[in-house]
Amino acid sequence: MKGTSCGLEAQLNNSIRSSRTITKVYTRNRIDYVMAQGKYSRVDGKKSSCSTATIVVVVGVCLVAVWMFMSSSAAPDQTPDLPVATETKQKVTANPSSQFEDNSGDLPDDAVKDEGNQETTQNGGDSNSEESNTNEVETNTNTGDDSSSNEEKSNSEDGNTNSDSNEGEKSNSSDTDSNESESSNSENTDSNSDSNETGKTDSEDEKVKSDEKVEKEEEKQTEESSGENKTEDFSAATQSEILKETNTQNGAFSTQAAESASEKESQSPSSSKNYKWKTCNVTAGPDYIPCLDNLEAIRHLHGRSHYEHRERHCPDESPTCLVPLPEGYKTPIKWPRSREQIWYSNVPHTKLAAVKGHQNWVKVTGEYLTFPGGGTQFKNGALHYIDFIQNSLPDIAWGKRTRVILDVGCGVASFGGYLFERDVVAMSFAPKDEHEAQVQFALERGIPAISAVMGTIRLPFPSKVFDVVHCARCRVPWHIEGGKLLLELNRMLRPGGYFVWSATPVYQNKPEDVEIWEAMSKLTKAMCWELVKVNNDKLNEVGAAIYRKPTTNECYESRQQNDPPLCESKDDPDAIWNVQLQACIHKVPVDSSVRGSEWPKTWPQRLESPPYWLKSSEVGVYGKSAPEDFTADYENWKRVVSKSYLNGLGIDWSSVRNVMDMRAIYGGFAAALRDLKVWVMNVVPVDSPDTLPIIYERGLFGIYHNWCESFSTYPRTYDLLHADHLFSDLKKRCKLQSLMAEVDRILRPEGKLIVRDTVETIAEVESMAKSMQWKVRMTYNKDNEGMLCVEKTLWRPTEVETVAYAIE
């Protein structure tokens, strides 16, 4: 191989690639070589400096490298044989993954073009060809061009070539389909040969077969010469023991909600040309949240006294239109600068600045909105307030004992934003109400938050998971109706956890405040909460009361009055999806093998350790014992993230802050990202194994959700969405096009979507992404599994769709 100028470095342009007569493509030093009808030649028409034999050597190495890259996942401790070509200069290490392998060196050096290589890609043409072989690695760094129009253009440019082979394609379509299930290498050869059958003479066929024979011989020689340099070997037939779920078991975990009895049929795959998108015409405009802006449903509510109008009211059919962008939208400012400053044009709302400006919530400063870090209870900054709580009760131990908190009525979430400096993550929420865009401000700043309200149904979180619940002037009437809302906090608070209540009744003597304080004192005593500390912050001239939830049931059993009553034994505190609030107390678990009976390990040890209540006798999601399942999942995602995601997808991780795992299992993906400056919203679908308590136990957070409905977040609030085998399951129950519209709504422009799923589903998602003018950054597949990375653009449809139920 030395001394030759042939190899693999760049991609071929559309006009060449779309030609059906080309069976192989090889590139070296930005010079494209092709094998068309058995002959090798340079794309630019100049004489090739490589002999056919030399190119065949390159072909052999290429096939070995691609085969290694696409090889199946190997189970831990297995090292079957697979030759590794020394010419690739790549080391390969074992790594079980979700249905397919992500090995060291699994993505070729030129598989993903970063911004520095865009010129090369543009010179080479559009790489978004739909004529993709199953083992082909594709990249695309085009800047939002219409992919379908590009494909039509490339096809017209190669009209002569394509017309010559159309009849052959038609006659051999059944042959091509039958080859799709064959091994990856033979598929690359056979399917291409079939498509060119009518365009070859017998002598040319013999030449191709001769060339392929030489390739195999070169492969064999390479295998023999590289035997001593192999690191670890893998078998293409070996499937990973981990991340291989079955359709009949969820391990020891029940589902959050049973599947609907009337499942909708899967949506049949469509060409990107068949997807027609429109821009949503709604009253909320660029801030549209379908389940919170269903104005027709809200108008028909019988009452609003319990904040029913702030709860979720999802339309029967999720919209398929795309939410418009605010005028002048810009790429968001990166973290950590975004915590203090965001673009006004991205969230053009000034009401909070006018109403709360004197409390240092938010201010308008030229083209920016600035956040001094204050709030109603901490006008002089969140960090001082955080330290005030720590000094009031050292047992809080931010970032050690206390890791995951719930911030109720968060405002712009400055409290949660500054807790990152103490190694604490906060699940912050506030309603979409007259406090205009408070949650949207938080998310634009890079701080976790969701739109939610304490109304008539349980919040979408498990029981006994938050180390601390915090409320600073959150305007929630805790003491009314038997303390129903405070009892909901009690459901979610860990035994031994703290409730920090920073509100005027704690430190003011106005008649209304005194009345509320007395009512709260009576209620918390009846709930067996211990008032452990009341302290005043002299700087901010506020105070805080800190309560502790009991760790035993002794107090409950010794009460003279059963008020609030204990919940019935059949009441499941972890059942939350559309479950009505109950004014009752759930008993504390005392069995040492039951979740909630012990405090988790201190952070960060709790991240990597299986929870004490995972039993070896129970089967995990992937078929191993639950603790082994947990550990294997974590090890797998560490390998996938470090060996593929961080370097193999061309993602600038410094621009990624808000991340969502749309189908988290044990939270392994989020745990693998712990060293990055990101936070991850772990979503457990309601019809998936109920593993969300495990995620909280390890010091991460998340939420339950039904992906056939919209998520309770503002548009353009996440930088990266990750979907591991989610879409293929969802399309059995809801429209995939609606889900893609929701993904588009959630993602920021330039945001990334990573999908791992079946080949069929990957093809559908890619087709829809192209139809929305998204950039396809990378896609590959092996056997029936694949991965896709796409990037959202600024493109919006010109045609408009009026959503009647969202019009005021």
PDB file of N, CA and C in Angstrom, residues 289-294 297-298 301 307-315 318 450-453 456-458 460 577-578 703-713 742 745:
ATOM      1  N   ILE A 289     -47.273  25.349  22.905  1.00  0.00           N
ATOM      2  CA  ILE A 289     -47.166  24.051  23.583  1.00  0.00           C
ATOM      3  C   ILE A 289     -48.522  23.366  23.421  1.00  0.00           C
ATOM      4  N   PRO A 290     -48.657  22.394  22.539  1.00  0.00           N
ATOM      5  CA  PRO A 290     -49.981  21.856  22.188  1.00  0.00           C
ATOM      6  C   PRO A 290     -50.848  21.439  23.375  1.00  0.00           C
ATOM      7  N   CYS A 291     -50.277  20.785  24.371  1.00  0.00           N
ATOM      8  CA  CYS A 291     -51.095  20.288  25.483  1.00  0.00           C
ATOM      9  C   CYS A 291     -51.407  21.360  26.524  1.00  0.00           C
ATOM     10  N   LEU A 292     -50.756  22.501  26.439  1.00  0.00           N
ATOM     11  CA  LEU A 292     -51.041  23.600  27.362  1.00  0.00           C
ATOM     12  C   LEU A 292     -51.767  24.747  26.679  1.00  0.00           C
ATOM     13  N   ASP A 293     -51.807  24.738  25.358  1.00  0.00           N
ATOM     14  CA  ASP A 293     -52.458  25.800  24.596  1.00  0.00           C
ATOM     15  C   ASP A 293     -53.671  25.279  23.826  1.00  0.00           C
ATOM     16  N   ASN A 294     -54.306  24.251  24.369  1.00  0.00           N
ATOM     17  CA  ASN A 294     -55.537  23.732  23.782  1.00  0.00           C
ATOM     18  C   ASN A 294     -56.689  24.605  24.301  1.00  0.00           C
ATOM     19  N   ALA A 297     -60.322  23.214  24.663  1.00  0.00           N
ATOM     20  CA  ALA A 297     -60.550  22.359  25.834  1.00  0.00           C
ATOM     21  C   ALA A 297     -60.628  23.191  27.106  1.00  0.00           C
ATOM     22  N   ILE A 298     -59.801  24.206  27.210  1.00  0.00           N
ATOM     23  CA  ILE A 298     -59.810  25.054  28.399  1.00  0.00           C
ATOM     24  C   ILE A 298     -61.129  25.821  28.521  1.00  0.00           C
ATOM     25  N   LEU A 301     -63.869  23.808  30.336  1.00  0.00           N
ATOM     26  CA  LEU A 301     -63.669  23.327  31.706  1.00  0.00           C
ATOM     27  C   LEU A 301     -64.802  23.807  32.601  1.00  0.00           C
ATOM     28  N   TYR A 307     -56.732  25.305  39.382  1.00  0.00           N
ATOM     29  CA  TYR A 307     -55.728  25.488  38.331  1.00  0.00           C
ATOM     30  C   TYR A 307     -55.863  24.464  37.209  1.00  0.00           C
ATOM     31  N   GLU A 308     -57.100  24.027  37.006  1.00  0.00           N
ATOM     32  CA  GLU A 308     -57.341  23.078  35.914  1.00  0.00           C
ATOM     33  C   GLU A 308     -56.907  23.648  34.562  1.00  0.00           C
ATOM     34  N   HIS A 309     -57.049  24.937  34.388  1.00  0.00           N
ATOM     35  CA  HIS A 309     -56.710  25.553  33.099  1.00  0.00           C
ATOM     36  C   HIS A 309     -55.211  25.624  32.865  1.00  0.00           C
ATOM     37  N   ARG A 310     -54.406  25.354  33.900  1.00  0.00           N
ATOM     38  CA  ARG A 310     -52.951  25.328  33.737  1.00  0.00           C
ATOM     39  C   ARG A 310     -52.417  23.910  33.568  1.00  0.00           C
ATOM     40  N   GLU A 311     -53.292  22.935  33.666  1.00  0.00           N
ATOM     41  CA  GLU A 311     -52.878  21.545  33.512  1.00  0.00           C
ATOM     42  C   GLU A 311     -52.878  21.157  32.034  1.00  0.00           C
ATOM     43  N   ARG A 312     -52.451  19.943  31.762  1.00  0.00           N
ATOM     44  CA  ARG A 312     -52.348  19.449  30.389  1.00  0.00           C
ATOM     45  C   ARG A 312     -53.723  19.074  29.850  1.00  0.00           C
ATOM     46  N   HIS A 313     -54.017  19.572  28.649  1.00  0.00           N
ATOM     47  CA  HIS A 313     -55.234  19.202  27.933  1.00  0.00           C
ATOM     48  C   HIS A 313     -54.832  18.953  26.484  1.00  0.00           C
ATOM     49  N   CYS A 314     -54.446  17.723  26.206  1.00  0.00           N
ATOM     50  CA  CYS A 314     -53.860  17.409  24.910  1.00  0.00           C
ATOM     51  C   CYS A 314     -54.938  17.196  23.853  1.00  0.00           C
ATOM     52  N   PRO A 315     -54.696  17.631  22.629  1.00  0.00           N
ATOM     53  CA  PRO A 315     -55.648  17.384  21.540  1.00  0.00           C
ATOM     54  C   PRO A 315     -55.715  15.893  21.217  1.00  0.00           C
ATOM     55  N   SER A 318     -52.231  14.740  17.796  1.00  0.00           N
ATOM     56  CA  SER A 318     -51.114  15.670  17.938  1.00  0.00           C
ATOM     57  C   SER A 318     -50.864  16.380  16.614  1.00  0.00           C
ATOM     58  N   ILE A 450     -39.543  22.625  33.609  1.00  0.00           N
ATOM     59  CA  ILE A 450     -40.690  22.193  32.817  1.00  0.00           C
ATOM     60  C   ILE A 450     -41.882  23.070  33.186  1.00  0.00           C
ATOM     61  N   SER A 451     -42.862  23.111  32.292  1.00  0.00           N
ATOM     62  CA  SER A 451     -44.104  23.817  32.574  1.00  0.00           C
ATOM     63  C   SER A 451     -45.061  22.833  33.245  1.00  0.00           C
ATOM     64  N   ALA A 452     -45.413  23.113  34.483  1.00  0.00           N
ATOM     65  CA  ALA A 452     -46.316  22.245  35.236  1.00  0.00           C
ATOM     66  C   ALA A 452     -46.943  23.052  36.360  1.00  0.00           C
ATOM     67  N   VAL A 453     -47.998  22.499  36.932  1.00  0.00           N
ATOM     68  CA  VAL A 453     -48.715  23.174  38.013  1.00  0.00           C
ATOM     69  C   VAL A 453     -49.205  22.134  39.003  1.00  0.00           C
ATOM     70  N   THR A 456     -54.877  19.292  40.078  1.00  0.00           N
ATOM     71  CA  THR A 456     -55.787  18.215  40.481  1.00  0.00           C
ATOM     72  C   THR A 456     -55.194  16.822  40.281  1.00  0.00           C
ATOM     73  N   ILE A 457     -54.087  16.703  39.570  1.00  0.00           N
ATOM     74  CA  ILE A 457     -53.491  15.384  39.328  1.00  0.00           C
ATOM     75  C   ILE A 457     -52.057  15.353  39.840  1.00  0.00           C
ATOM     76  N   ARG A 458     -51.565  14.146  40.049  1.00  0.00           N
ATOM     77  CA  ARG A 458     -50.207  13.977  40.566  1.00  0.00           C
ATOM     78  C   ARG A 458     -49.184  14.485  39.558  1.00  0.00           C
ATOM     79  N   PRO A 460     -45.675  14.301  37.462  1.00  0.00           N
ATOM     80  CA  PRO A 460     -45.145  13.122  36.749  1.00  0.00           C
ATOM     81  C   PRO A 460     -43.801  12.627  37.274  1.00  0.00           C
ATOM     82  N   TRP A 577     -49.727   8.710  36.169  1.00  0.00           N
ATOM     83  CA  TRP A 577     -50.175   9.248  34.886  1.00  0.00           C
ATOM     84  C   TRP A 577     -51.686   9.449  34.895  1.00  0.00           C
ATOM     85  N   ASN A 578     -52.087  10.731  34.964  1.00  0.00           N
ATOM     86  CA  ASN A 578     -53.495  11.125  35.029  1.00  0.00           C
ATOM     87  C   ASN A 578     -54.197  10.555  36.253  1.00  0.00           C
ATOM     88  N   ILE A 703     -38.490  12.296  34.168  1.00  0.00           N
ATOM     89  CA  ILE A 703     -39.932  12.518  34.166  1.00  0.00           C
ATOM     90  C   ILE A 703     -40.605  11.413  33.369  1.00  0.00           C
ATOM     91  N   TYR A 704     -41.845  11.100  33.729  1.00  0.00           N
ATOM     92  CA  TYR A 704     -42.654  10.198  32.928  1.00  0.00           C
ATOM     93  C   TYR A 704     -43.315  10.993  31.799  1.00  0.00           C
ATOM     94  N   HIS A 705     -43.534  10.325  30.666  1.00  0.00           N
ATOM     95  CA  HIS A 705     -44.202  11.021  29.577  1.00  0.00           C
ATOM     96  C   HIS A 705     -44.773  10.022  28.578  1.00  0.00           C
ATOM     97  N   ASN A 706     -45.856  10.425  27.943  1.00  0.00           N
ATOM     98  CA  ASN A 706     -46.453   9.674  26.843  1.00  0.00           C
ATOM     99  C   ASN A 706     -46.085  10.398  25.551  1.00  0.00           C
ATOM    100  N   TRP A 707     -45.230   9.786  24.737  1.00  0.00           N
ATOM    101  CA  TRP A 707     -44.719  10.460  23.546  1.00  0.00           C
ATOM    102  C   TRP A 707     -45.741  10.554  22.420  1.00  0.00           C
ATOM    103  N   CYS A 708     -46.957  10.021  22.626  1.00  0.00           N
ATOM    104  CA  CYS A 708     -48.024  10.291  21.664  1.00  0.00           C
ATOM    105  C   CYS A 708     -48.657  11.649  21.935  1.00  0.00           C
ATOM    106  N   GLU A 709     -48.172  12.348  22.957  1.00  0.00           N
ATOM    107  CA  GLU A 709     -48.611  13.695  23.298  1.00  0.00           C
ATOM    108  C   GLU A 709     -47.398  14.623  23.321  1.00  0.00           C
ATOM    109  N   SER A 710     -47.649  15.909  23.353  1.00  0.00           N
ATOM    110  CA  SER A 710     -46.536  16.868  23.378  1.00  0.00           C
ATOM    111  C   SER A 710     -45.919  16.929  24.767  1.00  0.00           C
ATOM    112  N   PHE A 711     -44.649  17.260  24.807  1.00  0.00           N
ATOM    113  CA  PHE A 711     -43.916  17.392  26.066  1.00  0.00           C
ATOM    114  C   PHE A 711     -44.169  18.781  26.643  1.00  0.00           C
ATOM    115  N   SER A 712     -44.166  18.881  27.966  1.00  0.00           N
ATOM    116  CA  SER A 712     -44.479  20.161  28.618  1.00  0.00           C
ATOM    117  C   SER A 712     -43.255  21.073  28.671  1.00  0.00           C
ATOM    118  N   THR A 713     -42.831  21.475  27.510  1.00  0.00           N
ATOM    119  CA  THR A 713     -41.733  22.426  27.423  1.00  0.00           C
ATOM    120  C   THR A 713     -42.011  23.384  26.285  1.00  0.00           C
ATOM    121  N   GLU A 742     -43.083  17.103  16.837  1.00  0.00           N
ATOM    122  CA  GLU A 742     -42.800  17.422  18.239  1.00  0.00           C
ATOM    123  C   GLU A 742     -41.298  17.533  18.489  1.00  0.00           C
ATOM    124  N   ARG A 745     -40.278  20.764  17.268  1.00  0.00           N
ATOM    125  CA  ARG A 745     -40.715  21.821  18.180  1.00  0.00           C
ATOM    126  C   ARG A 745     -39.758  21.967  19.368  1.00  0.00           C
TER     127      ARG A 745
END
